[in-house]
Structure formats: C-alpha cells, structure tokens
Amino acid sequence: MPVEEFVAGWISGALGLVLGHPFDTVKVRLQTQSTYRGIADCMVKTYRHESLLGFFKGMSFPIASIALVNSVLFGVYSNALLALTATSHRQRRAQPPSYTHVFIAGCTGGFLQAYCLAPFDLIKVRLQNQTEPRAQPGSPPPRYRGPVHCAASIFQAEGPRGLFRGAWALTLRDTPTLGIYFVTYEWLCRKSTPDGQKPSSATVLVAGGFAGIASWVTATPLDVIKARMQMAGLKQRAYRGLLDCMVSSARQEGLGVFFRGLTINSARAFPVNAVTFLSYEHLLHSWG
Ligand SMILES: C[N+](C)(C)CCCC[C@H](N)C(=O)O
C-alpha cells in the first residue's frame, strides 16, 4: 500500500489547519451562541475580550490529530482509487479515473476520517466555545483547563461514548461532501490542463480552493447540527437525536439556521484547501 499519500496528507493538512483556525473559531461561536450580531461583531468581541489568543483556542488537539485525520482522508482516497481503477497516483494523469470512481473513493476517505476526527472535533468545539479570557486573577476558571482535561472530564462524566457525541452527524456531514470535494478538484484541474499533463501550481491552488468551498457549502447544514449536538448537555438543551436537533433548531430559529457560518466557512475553505492541495501535490511530486 503506497504510504507517501498518507504522509503528504498529514503535512498538507497541518499547513491548512493553522491558516484556517481563526476563521474556524469565529464560525463555531456563530453557530452555537446567539450573542453575536455577525462575523465582524464576533471578531471584535473575541479580540477585545480574549486578545489574539482567543482565535487560537482549541488548536493544539487538531494539530496533533491532523496527522491521523488528513492522512486517513488522502491515504484512503488514493488507495481506494488504486483498488477501483488499478492506477497509482503517478499514472492517473495519463489515465484519469472516472468521476464516479473519484466520488466513491472520496466518500470512502470521508467516512473513515470522520470516525478518527469525531473525538478531536468534539474537544475542539467545546474549547472554542469557552469565551472566558485566559487566567484572570480572581475570575472563576473556565470549565475545561485544556484539551486533556476536557477529554478526561467528558470521559469521566459520560464514558467513552461521550467522546463520540455528534459523531453520527459528523459522518453524515463528511461522507458525501468529501466525494464532492475530490470531484470538484479533479474536474477543475482537468478543465484547465491539456490532456495528460500535470496541472500547474496556479491551477492546483484555484482548484483546491474551490473544492474546499464546494465541499463546505454542501456541508454547512449538517455542520450546524453537528456543532449543536456536540454542545448539547452543556449550555444548550439536550436533543433526542439528530432529527430532533434539526427540527427544533429550524422551529425556533427558522430555516436560515442551517446556513449559519456559511460565509465564514467559505472564506476559510479557499485558502485552507488551496494550501492543502498545493502542498499535497508538491510533496508527492518531489518524492517521485
Ligand atoms: C467535508 N468538509 C466540508 C467538512 C471538510 C472538507 C475539507 C477538509 C479540510 N481539511 C478543511 O478543513 O477545510
């Protein structure tokens, strides 16, 4: 099984992640808290209250886990294509796989990475939603002191299953939308590259950026539900399940609730995924 795709997936994912984390924090807060009037208001309040550090809350765990998550995504994707079409990464420019195969391989990668991502994503969301400024003398300490404390508290209170809160919504969010991700990327690359040639760096950047946007636009409704289910039981009401969360959110806040965070998700998606695909392709190319 070719392993270089796994390593390239890891490094490229980490680069994208750091770049996108501040956007991600604003998004999570907008989706789960109703104290902000919009993106700008959330950014200003976060900065005033918590300084620049506020935007990087909850980042250490994703950095540690991106190795696993992105390498599972890209590694499984590429190896699923190998199984479906019997072509390696190198041969795929000359013999491009069909879009159906790309979609199936993307969905497979998405499905498996969702399970690795679920506990890390839960902890990230819980920490991002702690709006207390850092260690102020006299003020009550935040509920979670850091990622390890957060994981341990959830584990103690709810057992191992607690760490997978929202995992179902996350899997539903990621399986089809990662199929869309790779299809968009391949389609844009092929449209702007002569047959059989390697896409230019500019093409990879733009195709990666738009692949990220296409994937996030379609993922946003379930992204909102996932974030709410992950927060349920803390400040928010508990839901009986995914459907209950959808119905009660829509009843209380209207259908617009499913698009919360759409603008910021898209703004974040372009640079993050442009950098992810560019570094992924570059690494694989330089390893021959
Ligand atoms: C499927 N979904 C839209 C959720 C993610 C697609 C892109 C994944 C990338 N690591 C990123 O963070 O943007």
XYZ file of N, CA, C and O and ligand atoms in Angstrom, residues 70 173-174 177-178 181 215-216 219 268 272-273, ligand 1:
61
model
N -6.094 13.801 8.308
C -5.867 14.113 6.899
C -5.142 12.987 6.177
O -5.331 12.781 4.995
N -22.143 14.444 7.595
C -21.631 15.678 7.010
C -20.487 15.383 6.052
O -20.414 15.943 4.955
N -19.589 14.495 6.446
C -18.336 14.340 5.701
C -18.344 13.314 4.580
O -17.567 13.448 3.642
N -19.823 14.905 1.249
C -19.195 16.181 0.897
C -17.707 16.019 0.590
O -17.137 16.859 -0.091
N -17.092 14.958 1.060
C -15.706 14.733 0.646
C -15.643 14.060 -0.718
O -14.663 14.214 -1.450
N -15.818 17.057 -2.766
C -14.507 17.733 -2.660
C -13.549 17.258 -3.754
O -13.015 18.039 -4.539
N -17.246 21.854 -1.047
C -17.470 20.872 -0.005
C -18.085 21.508 1.239
O -19.024 20.968 1.838
N -17.596 22.676 1.609
C -18.119 23.322 2.817
C -19.529 23.874 2.625
O -20.334 23.862 3.555
N -21.719 21.123 3.089
C -21.610 20.522 4.426
C -22.201 21.400 5.527
O -22.443 20.921 6.639
N -12.935 30.632 4.820
C -11.857 29.822 5.372
C -11.453 28.720 4.389
O -10.272 28.401 4.237
N -7.409 27.521 2.980
C -7.019 26.266 3.651
C -6.823 25.147 2.623
O -5.809 24.445 2.617
N -7.791 24.996 1.727
C -7.718 23.866 0.809
C -6.820 24.122 -0.390
O -6.294 23.180 -0.980
C -16.194 17.832 4.395
N -15.817 19.105 4.953
C -16.511 20.157 4.228
C -16.323 19.158 6.309
C -14.390 19.282 5.007
C -13.693 19.381 3.654
C -12.282 19.943 3.671
C -11.345 19.446 4.665
C -10.267 20.416 5.035
N -9.323 19.794 5.919
C -10.805 21.667 5.695
O -10.717 21.766 6.919
O -11.301 22.562 5.024
